[in-house]
Short mmCIF file of C-alpha atoms in Angstrom, two decimals:
data_model
loop_
_atom_site.label_atom_id
_atom_site.label_comp_id
_atom_site.label_asym_id
_atom_site.label_seq_id
_atom_site.Cartn_x
_atom_site.Cartn_y
_atom_site.Cartn_z
CA UNK A 23 0.00 0.00 0.00
CA UNK A 24 1.33 3.43 -0.98
CA UNK A 25 1.86 5.91 1.80
CA UNK A 26 0.86 9.54 1.27
CA UNK A 27 3.34 12.26 2.05
CA UNK A 28 2.43 14.68 4.80
CA UNK A 29 2.41 17.70 2.47
CA UNK A 30 0.47 16.11 -0.43
CA UNK A 31 -1.95 18.56 -2.09
CA UNK A 32 -5.34 18.21 -3.74
CA UNK A 33 -6.88 21.06 -5.80
CA UNK A 34 -4.09 23.37 -4.62
CA UNK A 35 -4.68 22.80 -0.90
CA UNK A 36 -3.10 20.23 1.47
CA UNK A 37 -5.05 17.01 1.66
CA UNK A 38 -4.18 16.68 5.35
CA UNK A 39 -4.23 19.43 8.00
CA UNK A 40 -0.91 21.20 8.43
CA UNK A 41 0.54 23.16 11.31
CA UNK A 42 2.43 25.36 8.85
CA UNK A 43 0.44 27.44 6.36
CA UNK A 44 3.46 29.18 4.82
CA UNK A 45 2.37 28.06 1.36
CA UNK A 46 -0.55 30.54 1.52
CA UNK A 47 1.79 33.43 2.29
CA UNK A 48 4.04 32.32 -0.59
CA UNK A 49 1.08 32.17 -3.00
CA UNK A 50 0.04 35.72 -2.07
CA UNK A 51 3.62 36.96 -2.48
CA UNK A 52 3.85 35.35 -5.93
CA UNK A 53 0.70 37.14 -7.07
CA UNK A 54 2.08 40.49 -5.93
CA UNK A 55 5.63 40.02 -7.20
CA UNK A 56 6.22 41.80 -10.48
CA UNK A 57 3.47 44.38 -10.12
CA UNK A 58 5.42 47.60 -9.65
CA UNK A 59 4.09 50.91 -8.44
CA UNK A 60 4.32 52.52 -11.89
CA UNK A 61 2.38 49.68 -13.52
CA UNK A 62 -0.87 49.89 -11.58
CA UNK A 63 -2.88 52.93 -10.55
CA UNK A 64 -4.62 53.11 -7.17
CA UNK A 65 -7.81 51.80 -8.79
CA UNK A 66 -5.80 48.99 -10.41
CA UNK A 67 -4.25 47.96 -7.11
CA UNK A 68 -7.67 47.93 -5.50
CA UNK A 69 -9.00 45.61 -8.22
CA UNK A 70 -5.97 43.30 -8.05
CA UNK A 71 -6.20 42.95 -4.27
CA UNK A 72 -9.95 42.26 -4.10
CA UNK A 73 -10.34 40.18 -7.28
CA UNK A 74 -7.07 38.21 -7.34
CA UNK A 75 -4.96 38.28 -4.19
CA UNK A 76 -7.70 37.89 -1.58
CA UNK A 77 -9.24 35.03 -3.57
CA UNK A 78 -6.04 32.93 -3.41
CA UNK A 79 -6.54 31.45 0.10
CA UNK A 80 -10.31 30.93 -0.24
CA UNK A 81 -10.20 27.16 -0.90
CA UNK A 82 -7.79 26.47 1.96
CA UNK A 83 -9.86 28.62 4.32
CA UNK A 84 -12.97 26.59 3.50
CA UNK A 85 -11.14 23.35 4.35
CA UNK A 86 -9.04 24.39 7.35
CA UNK A 87 -9.14 26.89 10.18
CA UNK A 88 -6.24 29.08 9.04
CA UNK A 89 -4.52 30.56 12.12
CA UNK A 90 -4.54 34.29 12.79
CA UNK A 91 -0.72 34.77 12.48
CA UNK A 92 -0.85 33.42 8.92
CA UNK A 93 -3.74 35.76 8.03
CA UNK A 94 -1.81 38.67 9.56
CA UNK A 95 1.25 37.88 7.43
CA UNK A 96 -0.86 37.83 4.26
CA UNK A 97 -2.55 41.09 5.28
CA UNK A 98 0.88 42.59 5.88
CA UNK A 99 2.00 41.75 2.32
CA UNK A 100 -1.24 43.18 0.88
CA UNK A 101 -0.91 46.36 2.96
CA UNK A 102 2.65 46.87 1.77
CA UNK A 103 1.60 46.44 -1.85
CA UNK A 104 -1.35 48.81 -1.47
CA UNK A 105 0.64 51.70 -0.04
CA UNK A 106 3.97 51.17 -1.76
CA UNK A 107 3.09 49.28 -4.93
CA UNK A 108 6.51 47.62 -5.04
CA UNK A 109 6.19 44.41 -3.05
CA UNK A 110 9.97 44.16 -2.56
CA UNK A 111 10.19 47.42 -0.61
CA UNK A 112 10.32 47.17 3.17
CA UNK A 113 9.57 50.75 4.23
CA UNK A 114 6.41 52.56 3.22
CA UNK A 115 4.11 55.32 4.43
CA UNK A 116 0.64 54.12 5.51
CA UNK A 117 -1.62 57.15 5.21
CA UNK A 118 -4.62 55.45 6.78
CA UNK A 119 -5.34 52.58 9.15
CA UNK A 120 -5.78 49.22 7.37
CA UNK A 121 -8.83 48.48 9.51
CA UNK A 122 -10.52 51.63 8.16
CA UNK A 123 -9.66 50.65 4.59
CA UNK A 124 -11.29 47.25 5.12
CA UNK A 125 -14.55 48.80 6.33
CA UNK A 126 -17.58 48.80 3.95
CA UNK A 127 -17.69 51.35 1.16
CA UNK A 128 -20.73 53.01 2.74
CA UNK A 129 -18.57 53.73 5.80
CA UNK A 130 -15.72 55.34 3.85
CA UNK A 131 -13.60 52.21 3.32
CA UNK A 132 -12.84 50.23 0.17
CA UNK A 133 -14.90 47.13 0.95
CA UNK A 134 -11.90 44.79 1.16
CA UNK A 135 -11.89 41.97 3.73
CA UNK A 136 -9.28 41.41 6.39
CA UNK A 137 -8.26 37.80 5.82
CA UNK A 138 -8.98 36.80 9.42
CA UNK A 139 -12.54 38.07 8.97
CA UNK A 140 -12.75 36.23 5.68
CA UNK A 141 -11.71 32.99 7.40
CA UNK A 142 -14.54 33.31 9.94
CA UNK A 143 -17.00 34.22 7.18
CA UNK A 144 -16.10 31.18 5.05
CA UNK A 145 -16.19 28.85 8.06
CA UNK A 146 -19.70 30.03 9.00
CA UNK A 147 -20.83 29.58 5.40
CA UNK A 148 -19.52 26.01 5.28
CA UNK A 149 -21.09 25.17 8.65
CA UNK A 150 -24.42 26.55 7.45
CA UNK A 151 -24.23 24.37 4.34
CA UNK A 152 -23.57 21.28 6.45
CA UNK A 153 -26.52 21.99 8.73
CA UNK A 154 -28.82 22.57 5.77
CA UNK A 155 -27.75 19.39 3.96
CA UNK A 156 -27.64 17.03 6.92
CA UNK A 157 -27.53 13.87 4.82
CA UNK A 158 -24.08 14.68 3.40
CA UNK A 159 -21.12 12.80 4.87
CA UNK A 160 -19.38 16.03 5.86
CA UNK A 161 -22.34 17.02 8.05
CA UNK A 162 -21.36 14.41 10.63
CA UNK A 163 -18.35 16.48 11.79
CA UNK A 164 -20.53 18.15 14.43
CA UNK A 165 -17.81 19.37 16.79
CA UNK A 166 -16.53 21.99 14.34
CA UNK A 167 -20.05 23.03 13.42
CA UNK A 168 -21.11 23.75 16.99
CA UNK A 169 -17.83 25.54 17.66
CA UNK A 170 -18.64 27.89 14.76
CA UNK A 171 -22.21 28.36 15.97
CA UNK A 172 -20.94 29.31 19.44
CA UNK A 173 -18.74 32.02 17.87
CA UNK A 174 -21.70 33.47 15.98
CA UNK A 175 -24.18 33.27 18.89
CA UNK A 176 -23.93 36.94 19.88
CA UNK A 177 -24.40 38.09 16.28
CA UNK A 178 -27.52 35.93 16.00
CA UNK A 179 -29.01 36.94 19.36
CA UNK A 180 -28.91 40.66 18.57
CA UNK A 181 -31.39 40.31 15.69
CA UNK A 182 -33.19 37.00 16.34
CA UNK A 183 -36.92 37.27 16.96
CA UNK A 184 -40.05 35.11 16.81
CA UNK A 185 -42.40 35.34 13.84
CA UNK A 186 -45.81 34.96 15.49
CA UNK A 187 -48.01 32.23 14.02
CA UNK A 188 -50.64 30.79 16.37
CA UNK A 189 -48.76 32.21 19.39
CA UNK A 190 -48.83 28.99 21.44
CA UNK A 191 -45.05 28.76 21.97
CA UNK A 192 -44.14 32.43 22.45
CA UNK A 193 -44.08 33.77 26.01
CA UNK A 194 -45.27 37.38 26.26
CA UNK A 195 -42.78 38.78 28.79
CA UNK A 196 -39.77 36.47 28.39
CA UNK A 197 -39.39 35.85 24.63
CA UNK A 198 -38.41 38.21 21.82
CA UNK A 199 -41.40 38.57 19.49
CA UNK A 200 -42.06 42.24 18.55
CA UNK A 201 -39.65 43.13 15.68
CA UNK A 202 -40.57 46.83 15.67
CA UNK A 203 -39.35 47.47 19.23
CA UNK A 204 -35.69 47.98 20.10
CA UNK A 205 -35.35 45.01 22.46
CA UNK A 206 -38.16 42.96 20.80
CA UNK A 207 -40.11 42.85 24.09
CA UNK A 208 -43.30 44.73 25.11
CA UNK A 209 -43.29 47.25 27.94
CA UNK A 210 -45.98 47.07 30.66
CA UNK A 211 -48.54 49.86 30.88
CA UNK A 212 -47.28 50.78 34.35
CA UNK A 213 -45.48 49.27 37.31
CA UNK A 214 -48.77 47.98 38.72
CA UNK A 215 -49.29 45.54 35.84
CA UNK A 216 -48.53 42.03 37.04
CA UNK A 217 -46.30 40.26 34.51
CA UNK A 218 -48.12 36.95 34.56
CA UNK A 219 -46.99 33.85 32.70
CA UNK A 220 -48.79 34.48 29.40
CA UNK A 221 -48.35 33.21 25.87
CA UNK A 222 -49.07 35.35 22.81
CA UNK A 223 -52.08 33.22 21.79
CA UNK A 224 -53.90 34.60 24.86
CA UNK A 225 -53.69 38.10 23.31
CA UNK A 226 -55.44 36.99 20.10
CA UNK A 227 -59.20 37.04 19.56
CA UNK A 228 -59.68 33.52 18.21
CA UNK A 229 -63.16 34.14 16.80
CA UNK A 230 -62.24 37.19 14.72
CA UNK A 231 -58.63 36.21 14.02
CA UNK A 232 -57.19 39.55 15.19
CA UNK A 233 -55.51 41.06 18.22
CA UNK A 234 -57.60 41.60 21.36
CA UNK A 235 -57.30 45.39 21.56
CA UNK A 236 -58.89 45.66 25.02
CA UNK A 237 -56.42 43.19 26.50
CA UNK A 238 -53.46 44.92 24.80
CA UNK A 239 -54.44 48.32 26.23
CA UNK A 240 -54.85 46.74 29.64
CA UNK A 241 -51.33 45.24 29.71
CA UNK A 242 -49.00 47.36 27.57
CA UNK A 243 -48.03 50.99 27.00
CA UNK A 244 -49.15 52.87 23.87
CA UNK A 245 -45.99 52.26 21.81
CA UNK A 246 -46.06 48.52 22.53
CA UNK A 247 -49.75 48.34 21.57
CA UNK A 248 -49.10 49.99 18.20
CA UNK A 249 -46.13 47.68 17.60
CA UNK A 250 -48.16 44.55 18.41
CA UNK A 251 -51.08 45.65 16.22
CA UNK A 252 -48.63 45.98 13.31
CA UNK A 253 -47.75 42.26 13.56
CA UNK A 254 -49.83 40.44 10.91
CA UNK A 255 -51.80 37.37 11.96
CA UNK A 256 -52.65 34.42 9.78
CA UNK A 257 -56.09 32.80 9.75
CA UNK A 258 -54.32 29.48 9.31
CA UNK A 259 -52.93 27.58 12.28
CA UNK A 260 -49.25 28.10 11.44
CA UNK A 261 -46.47 27.46 13.94
CA UNK A 262 -44.33 30.13 15.59
CA UNK A 263 -40.76 30.16 14.31
CA UNK A 264 -37.55 32.06 14.85
CA UNK A 265 -36.39 34.53 12.19
CA UNK A 266 -33.57 37.00 11.67
CA UNK A 267 -35.11 40.46 11.41
CA UNK A 268 -32.08 42.04 9.71
CA UNK A 269 -32.97 40.15 6.52
CA UNK A 270 -36.33 40.99 4.85
CA UNK A 271 -36.72 37.26 4.16
CA UNK A 272 -36.08 36.36 7.80
CA UNK A 273 -33.12 34.11 6.97
CA UNK A 274 -29.64 34.45 8.46
CA UNK A 275 -26.96 35.25 5.87
CA UNK A 276 -23.25 35.51 6.54
CA UNK A 277 -22.79 38.44 4.15
CA UNK A 278 -25.39 40.59 5.91
CA UNK A 279 -24.16 39.57 9.36
CA UNK A 280 -20.58 40.55 8.46
CA UNK A 281 -21.77 43.88 7.05
CA UNK A 282 -23.80 44.69 10.17
CA UNK A 283 -20.81 43.87 12.39
CA UNK A 284 -18.61 46.30 10.44
CA UNK A 285 -21.10 49.15 10.14
CA UNK A 286 -20.90 51.94 12.69
CA UNK A 287 -23.81 54.14 13.73
CA UNK A 288 -25.50 56.00 10.88
CA UNK A 289 -24.00 59.37 10.02
CA UNK A 290 -24.53 61.99 7.30
CA UNK A 291 -21.23 60.87 5.75
CA UNK A 292 -22.70 57.48 4.75
CA UNK A 293 -24.87 58.96 2.00
CA UNK A 294 -21.83 60.79 0.59
CA UNK A 295 -19.78 57.59 0.39
CA UNK A 296 -22.66 55.70 -1.25
CA UNK A 297 -23.10 58.41 -3.86
CA UNK A 298 -19.37 58.55 -4.52
CA UNK A 299 -19.09 54.89 -5.55
CA UNK A 300 -22.23 55.16 -7.72
CA UNK A 301 -20.98 58.10 -9.80
CA UNK A 302 -20.95 57.69 -13.58
CA UNK A 303 -17.21 58.02 -14.06
CA UNK A 304 -14.02 55.98 -14.31
CA UNK A 305 -12.88 54.06 -11.24
CA UNK A 306 -9.62 56.03 -11.10
CA UNK A 307 -11.65 59.24 -10.76
CA UNK A 308 -13.64 57.74 -7.89
CA UNK A 309 -10.42 56.65 -6.23
CA UNK A 310 -9.06 60.18 -6.57
CA UNK A 311 -12.17 61.57 -4.85
CA UNK A 312 -11.88 58.95 -2.12
CA UNK A 313 -8.25 59.89 -1.41
CA UNK A 314 -9.05 63.61 -1.35
CA UNK A 315 -12.00 63.07 1.01
CA UNK A 316 -9.77 61.16 3.46
CA UNK A 317 -7.00 63.76 3.05
CA UNK A 318 -4.41 61.08 2.22
CA UNK A 319 -2.84 62.72 -0.84
CA UNK A 320 0.87 63.42 -0.20
CA UNK A 321 0.48 67.20 -0.13
CA UNK A 322 3.24 69.31 1.43
CA UNK A 323 1.13 70.15 4.48
CA UNK A 324 0.54 66.44 5.21
CA UNK A 325 4.22 65.60 4.65
CA UNK A 326 5.20 68.45 6.96
CA UNK A 327 2.84 67.17 9.67
CA UNK A 328 4.60 63.80 9.48
CA UNK A 329 8.05 65.42 9.63
CA UNK A 330 9.02 64.24 6.14
CA UNK A 331 9.69 67.71 4.69
CA UNK A 332 10.36 71.27 5.80
CA UNK A 333 8.60 72.85 2.83
CA UNK A 334 4.90 73.51 3.19
CA UNK A 335 4.06 76.28 0.76
CA UNK A 336 1.93 75.78 -2.36
CA UNK A 337 4.09 75.28 -5.51
CA UNK A 338 1.70 77.51 -7.51
CA UNK A 339 1.14 80.64 -5.40
CA UNK A 340 4.04 80.26 -2.90
CA UNK A 341 1.86 82.03 -0.30
CA UNK A 342 -0.48 79.59 1.44
CA UNK A 343 0.32 76.14 2.79
CA UNK A 344 -0.39 73.36 0.30
CA UNK A 345 -3.37 71.33 1.55
CA UNK A 346 -6.07 69.52 -0.45
CA UNK A 347 -8.51 72.31 0.34
CA UNK A 348 -6.15 75.05 -0.81
CA UNK A 349 -4.81 73.17 -3.84
CA UNK A 350 -8.18 72.23 -5.34
CA UNK A 351 -10.30 75.18 -4.17
CA UNK A 352 -8.54 78.32 -2.88
CA UNK A 353 -5.37 78.49 -4.96
CA UNK A 354 -5.29 81.10 -7.76
CA UNK A 355 -4.61 78.35 -10.29
CA UNK A 356 -7.68 76.38 -9.16
CA UNK A 357 -9.80 79.55 -9.34
CA UNK A 358 -8.52 80.24 -12.84
CA UNK A 359 -9.51 76.78 -14.00
CA UNK A 360 -12.90 77.10 -12.30
CA UNK A 361 -13.50 80.69 -13.48
CA UNK A 362 -14.17 81.93 -9.97
CA UNK A 363 -15.03 80.29 -6.67
CA UNK A 364 -17.93 81.06 -4.27
CA UNK A 365 -18.17 77.77 -2.40
CA UNK A 366 -18.47 77.71 1.37
CA UNK A 367 -16.18 74.73 2.02
CA UNK A 368 -13.97 74.29 5.08
CA UNK A 369 -12.55 70.74 4.74
CA UNK A 370 -11.38 68.29 2.08
CA UNK A 371 -14.37 66.03 2.85
CA UNK A 372 -16.82 68.89 2.26
CA UNK A 373 -14.97 69.64 -0.98
CA UNK A 374 -15.67 66.10 -2.23
CA UNK A 375 -19.22 66.26 -0.83
CA UNK A 376 -19.81 69.35 -2.96
CA UNK A 377 -18.98 67.35 -6.09
CA UNK A 378 -20.67 64.09 -5.09
CA UNK A 379 -23.93 65.76 -4.01
CA UNK A 380 -23.97 69.30 -5.51
CA UNK A 381 -26.75 71.65 -4.49
CA UNK A 382 -29.03 73.07 -7.17
CA UNK A 383 -27.77 76.64 -6.80
CA UNK A 384 -24.21 75.62 -7.69
CA UNK A 385 -24.87 73.67 -10.88
CA UNK A 386 -26.21 75.65 -13.86
CA UNK A 387 -29.58 74.40 -15.07
CA UNK A 388 -28.25 73.61 -18.55
CA UNK A 389 -25.47 71.33 -17.24
CA UNK A 390 -26.44 67.79 -16.12
CA UNK A 391 -25.14 66.95 -12.65
CA UNK A 392 -23.11 63.92 -13.79
CA UNK A 393 -21.29 66.09 -16.35
CA UNK A 394 -20.53 68.70 -13.68
CA UNK A 395 -19.16 65.97 -11.39
CA UNK A 396 -16.89 64.55 -14.07
CA UNK A 397 -15.65 68.02 -15.06
CA UNK A 398 -14.77 68.74 -11.42
CA UNK A 399 -12.71 65.55 -11.05
CA UNK A 400 -10.95 66.13 -14.39
CA UNK A 401 -9.97 69.64 -13.27
CA UNK A 402 -8.67 68.32 -9.94
CA UNK A 403 -6.68 65.61 -11.68
CA UNK A 404 -5.18 68.22 -14.00
CA UNK A 405 -4.23 70.41 -11.01
CA UNK A 406 -2.54 67.43 -9.33
CA UNK A 407 -0.61 66.54 -12.50
CA UNK A 408 0.56 70.15 -12.91
CA UNK A 409 1.62 70.22 -9.28
CA UNK A 410 3.73 67.05 -9.69
CA UNK A 411 5.40 68.39 -12.85
CA UNK A 412 6.39 71.61 -11.07
CA UNK A 413 7.79 69.79 -8.01
CA UNK A 414 9.49 66.80 -9.62
CA UNK A 415 10.28 67.97 -13.18
CA UNK A 416 10.85 71.66 -12.36
CA UNK A 417 8.61 72.70 -15.26
CA UNK A 418 6.22 75.65 -15.40
CA UNK A 419 2.42 75.52 -15.43
CA UNK A 420 1.05 76.11 -18.94
CA UNK A 421 -2.57 77.15 -18.45
CA UNK A 422 -3.49 76.94 -22.14
CA UNK A 423 -2.25 73.36 -22.42
CA UNK A 424 -4.01 72.48 -19.17
CA UNK A 425 -7.35 73.87 -20.38
CA UNK A 426 -7.04 72.01 -23.70
CA UNK A 427 -6.27 68.78 -21.83
CA UNK A 428 -9.34 69.25 -19.60
CA UNK A 429 -11.57 69.89 -22.62
CA UNK A 430 -10.21 66.83 -24.45
CA UNK A 431 -10.77 64.48 -21.50
CA UNK A 432 -14.26 65.84 -20.92
CA UNK A 433 -15.10 65.39 -24.62
CA UNK A 434 -13.96 61.73 -24.46
CA UNK A 435 -16.25 61.09 -21.50
CA UNK A 436 -19.14 62.96 -23.15
CA UNK A 437 -18.88 60.66 -26.18
CA UNK A 438 -19.36 57.65 -23.89
CA UNK A 439 -22.40 59.32 -22.27
CA UNK A 440 -24.02 59.80 -25.67
CA UNK A 441 -23.53 56.11 -26.54
CA UNK A 442 -24.88 54.97 -23.16
CA UNK A 443 -27.91 57.26 -23.33
CA UNK A 444 -28.84 56.18 -26.88
CA UNK A 445 -28.81 52.51 -25.79
CA UNK A 446 -31.30 53.15 -22.97
CA UNK A 447 -34.89 52.04 -23.47
CA UNK A 448 -37.22 55.01 -22.95
CA UNK A 449 -39.71 54.74 -20.09
CA UNK A 450 -43.23 53.99 -21.27
CA UNK A 451 -46.27 55.50 -19.58
CA UNK A 452 -48.75 52.74 -18.71
CA UNK A 453 -52.43 53.60 -18.93
CA UNK A 454 -55.28 51.66 -17.36
CA UNK A 455 -56.00 48.53 -19.35
CA UNK A 456 -59.49 47.04 -19.38
CA UNK A 457 -59.96 43.41 -18.30
CA UNK A 458 -61.23 40.69 -20.62
CA UNK A 459 -64.92 40.67 -21.57
CA UNK A 460 -67.12 39.56 -18.66
CA UNK A 461 -64.37 40.17 -16.07
CA UNK A 462 -63.80 42.86 -13.46
CA UNK A 463 -60.58 44.61 -12.46
CA UNK A 464 -59.69 45.80 -8.97
CA UNK A 465 -57.10 48.57 -8.63
CA UNK A 466 -55.78 49.01 -5.10
CA UNK A 467 -53.24 51.26 -3.42
CA UNK A 468 -52.30 52.49 0.05
CA UNK A 469 -51.39 55.81 1.68
CA UNK A 470 -49.51 56.07 4.98
CA UNK A 471 -51.14 58.55 7.39
CA UNK A 472 -49.22 59.02 10.68
CA UNK A 473 -49.75 55.80 12.69
CA UNK A 474 -52.31 54.27 10.31
CA UNK A 475 -52.57 53.21 6.69
CA UNK A 476 -55.44 54.13 4.38
CA UNK A 477 -56.30 51.34 1.92
CA UNK A 478 -58.34 52.22 -1.18
CA UNK A 479 -59.77 50.01 -3.92
CA UNK A 480 -61.74 50.65 -7.13
CA UNK A 481 -63.65 47.94 -9.02
CA UNK A 482 -64.33 48.51 -12.75
CA UNK A 483 -65.82 46.36 -15.48
CA UNK A 484 -64.48 45.67 -19.00
CA UNK A 485 -66.01 48.93 -20.20
CA UNK A 486 -64.26 51.05 -17.57
CA UNK A 487 -67.45 51.63 -15.56
CA UNK A 488 -66.99 51.91 -11.79
CA UNK A 489 -68.78 49.10 -9.96
CA UNK A 490 -67.60 49.76 -6.40
CA UNK A 491 -65.25 51.99 -4.41
CA UNK A 492 -64.02 51.38 -0.88
CA UNK A 493 -61.55 52.65 1.71
CA UNK A 494 -60.39 51.28 5.03
CA UNK A 495 -57.95 52.25 7.79
CA UNK A 496 -55.39 49.66 8.93
CA UNK A 497 -52.71 49.69 11.63
CA UNK A 498 -49.37 50.89 10.33
CA UNK A 499 -46.57 48.43 9.54
CA UNK A 500 -44.07 48.42 6.71
CA UNK A 501 -45.02 49.65 3.23
CA UNK A 502 -45.02 46.05 1.91
CA UNK A 503 -47.33 45.02 4.75
CA UNK A 504 -49.66 47.88 3.88
CA UNK A 505 -49.68 46.86 0.20
CA UNK A 506 -50.37 43.23 1.14
CA UNK A 507 -53.26 44.27 3.42
CA UNK A 508 -54.65 46.42 0.61
CA UNK A 509 -54.62 43.54 -1.87
CA UNK A 510 -56.18 41.11 0.62
CA UNK A 511 -58.93 43.53 1.68
CA UNK A 512 -59.76 44.49 -1.94
CA UNK A 513 -60.30 40.84 -2.89
CA UNK A 514 -62.39 40.11 0.22
CA UNK A 515 -64.50 43.22 -0.47
CA UNK A 516 -65.16 42.08 -4.03
CA UNK A 517 -66.14 38.58 -2.86
CA UNK A 518 -68.56 40.04 -0.28
CA UNK A 519 -70.23 41.94 -3.15
CA UNK A 520 -70.71 38.64 -4.96
CA UNK A 521 -68.07 39.35 -7.60
CA UNK A 522 -66.26 36.25 -8.81
CA UNK A 523 -64.37 36.61 -12.11
CA UNK A 524 -61.84 39.35 -11.44
CA UNK A 525 -58.20 40.36 -11.59
CA UNK A 526 -56.26 42.56 -9.18
CA UNK A 527 -53.79 45.25 -10.25
CA UNK A 528 -51.40 47.27 -8.08
CA UNK A 529 -47.89 48.72 -7.95
CA UNK A 530 -46.37 46.37 -5.34
CA UNK A 531 -44.19 44.16 -7.50
CA UNK A 532 -42.87 42.18 -4.52
CA UNK A 533 -46.33 41.23 -3.20
CA UNK A 534 -47.69 40.29 -6.62
CA UNK A 535 -44.70 38.08 -7.43
CA UNK A 536 -45.27 36.15 -4.19
CA UNK A 537 -49.02 35.84 -4.85
CA UNK A 538 -48.48 34.55 -8.39
CA UNK A 539 -46.05 31.91 -7.09
CA UNK A 540 -48.45 30.97 -4.27
CA UNK A 541 -51.27 30.53 -6.80
CA UNK A 542 -49.06 28.07 -8.70
CA UNK A 543 -48.16 26.25 -5.47
CA UNK A 544 -44.63 27.66 -5.43
CA UNK A 545 -44.68 29.93 -2.35
CA UNK A 546 -40.97 30.18 -1.42
CA UNK A 547 -39.83 29.69 2.17
CA UNK A 548 -37.82 32.93 1.87
CA UNK A 549 -40.94 35.07 1.43
CA UNK A 550 -40.78 38.43 3.22
CA UNK A 551 -41.53 37.56 6.85
CA UNK A 552 -43.43 40.82 7.41
CA UNK A 553 -46.00 40.04 4.71
CA UNK A 554 -46.12 36.24 4.55
CA UNK A 555 -49.09 35.74 6.98
CA UNK A 556 -51.15 38.29 5.03
CA UNK A 557 -50.31 36.89 1.61
CA UNK A 558 -50.96 33.29 2.72
CA UNK A 559 -54.53 34.27 3.67
CA UNK A 560 -55.19 36.18 0.43
CA UNK A 561 -57.72 34.35 -1.80
CA UNK A 562 -56.37 33.12 -5.13
CA UNK A 563 -57.31 35.10 -8.23
CA UNK A 564 -55.59 36.74 -11.22
CA UNK A 565 -52.85 39.22 -10.33
CA UNK A 566 -51.01 41.87 -12.31
CA UNK A 567 -48.25 44.21 -11.10
CA UNK A 568 -48.39 47.73 -12.50
CA UNK A 569 -45.26 49.81 -13.02
CA UNK A 570 -45.37 52.95 -10.95
#
């Protein structure tokens, strides 16, 4: 019998667990070797790191628990390449913390993953697959699975909540069952209320299939009552089950859990970062904006702060200190290229914010916003190039050449806009379409009014004649819940009037897609948990989603 070597590999990864994972570090180094700083731009380095280098250890991470020191060594090589470009160099200037760079794009980072975080993410994914497919041979390795579940327990507990079905298993005061409240638990009306051992089913009026409002007002405060009334109830005897409220479908996903762990509290800056990465421009322009916003361009003021130079004055005006704000906004050269400057900006971040989300009084009516944004970045790039030529090549700034270069680059981008816009399909206005002969059509919609929702429905025949009109107030929930309640009530209203052959039309694409699948016996388990009880009770008929 042949004996396998200890370091034998299969599909690029060791067949047997190893104590030494140096081969992963070597693979990462090989990918980075040869890519010099002058070869790749900042946008190019970003793409190489996320699409090539960080993918290298994925297979090994899915098979083994790669230790933290190995992940740190790979991160170190990637960090060095990002800041220096030349992987062989030992010394480099890190202008920003690597942890901040690995934060989500909406938080001002680049969306890259620290490899230790990626290891945990892949391990949780593989454990989830094993639990889901319990009949597979690999699912019998339970020790590793439960170890991974223990690590993720706190993440799960923060957003785990019961989806109320018949309410028999959910305890009122002990369990988490109200997704709209911060801690998922109701608050008593006052300190005199005795918190008895109750289950949620005791708060439901079994005859009418709705919440017992009198009992709710007797036990809970006003906010808790409104939150409970917003929980939809099903007329069917469905079981209570746990769900993950962070996902609209109620299912735990590793990607969303990782994102929520990285995200800090909401701030006005988040919308700026989101808009930045969605701009219609080249990636290198977006990267330039990102670097300016974080003030990590190697301007003389920044280099002076770090003690790397004694010179701090602007190479153009030789008066003010060269900062991002001065260079791209206040300097005479910048004003010349912009034909004047009246912006009230006091930081480099606000300077980028002005371009990413310009106010209406700054952009002329005849100029589309995306063209203004691209022109701004092209001008800033030209200023930076002129600055580098003056400092490193000792040349003089030629304004005429600079203006011609700006115009040429803008014309190139405008040509692409024209091609993209001509390929777009124009939006078509949809008018009301009559149903087939002998049928009726119900159009329904909802309007949110403070703490309630107004549901309206109109029934018309094949000739467009109005047969019935109705409105009803419902307790407020999510907009999809309101749409689902509107559809359900419109159909029940029509059936009470003795109408049979009908079709329902509305603008809630999500609800109608679920109803169409349910009619065909294909109701997915991942249906939106906030609307599923309502949609399950909705009578089957013909549905049609209308574009809003």
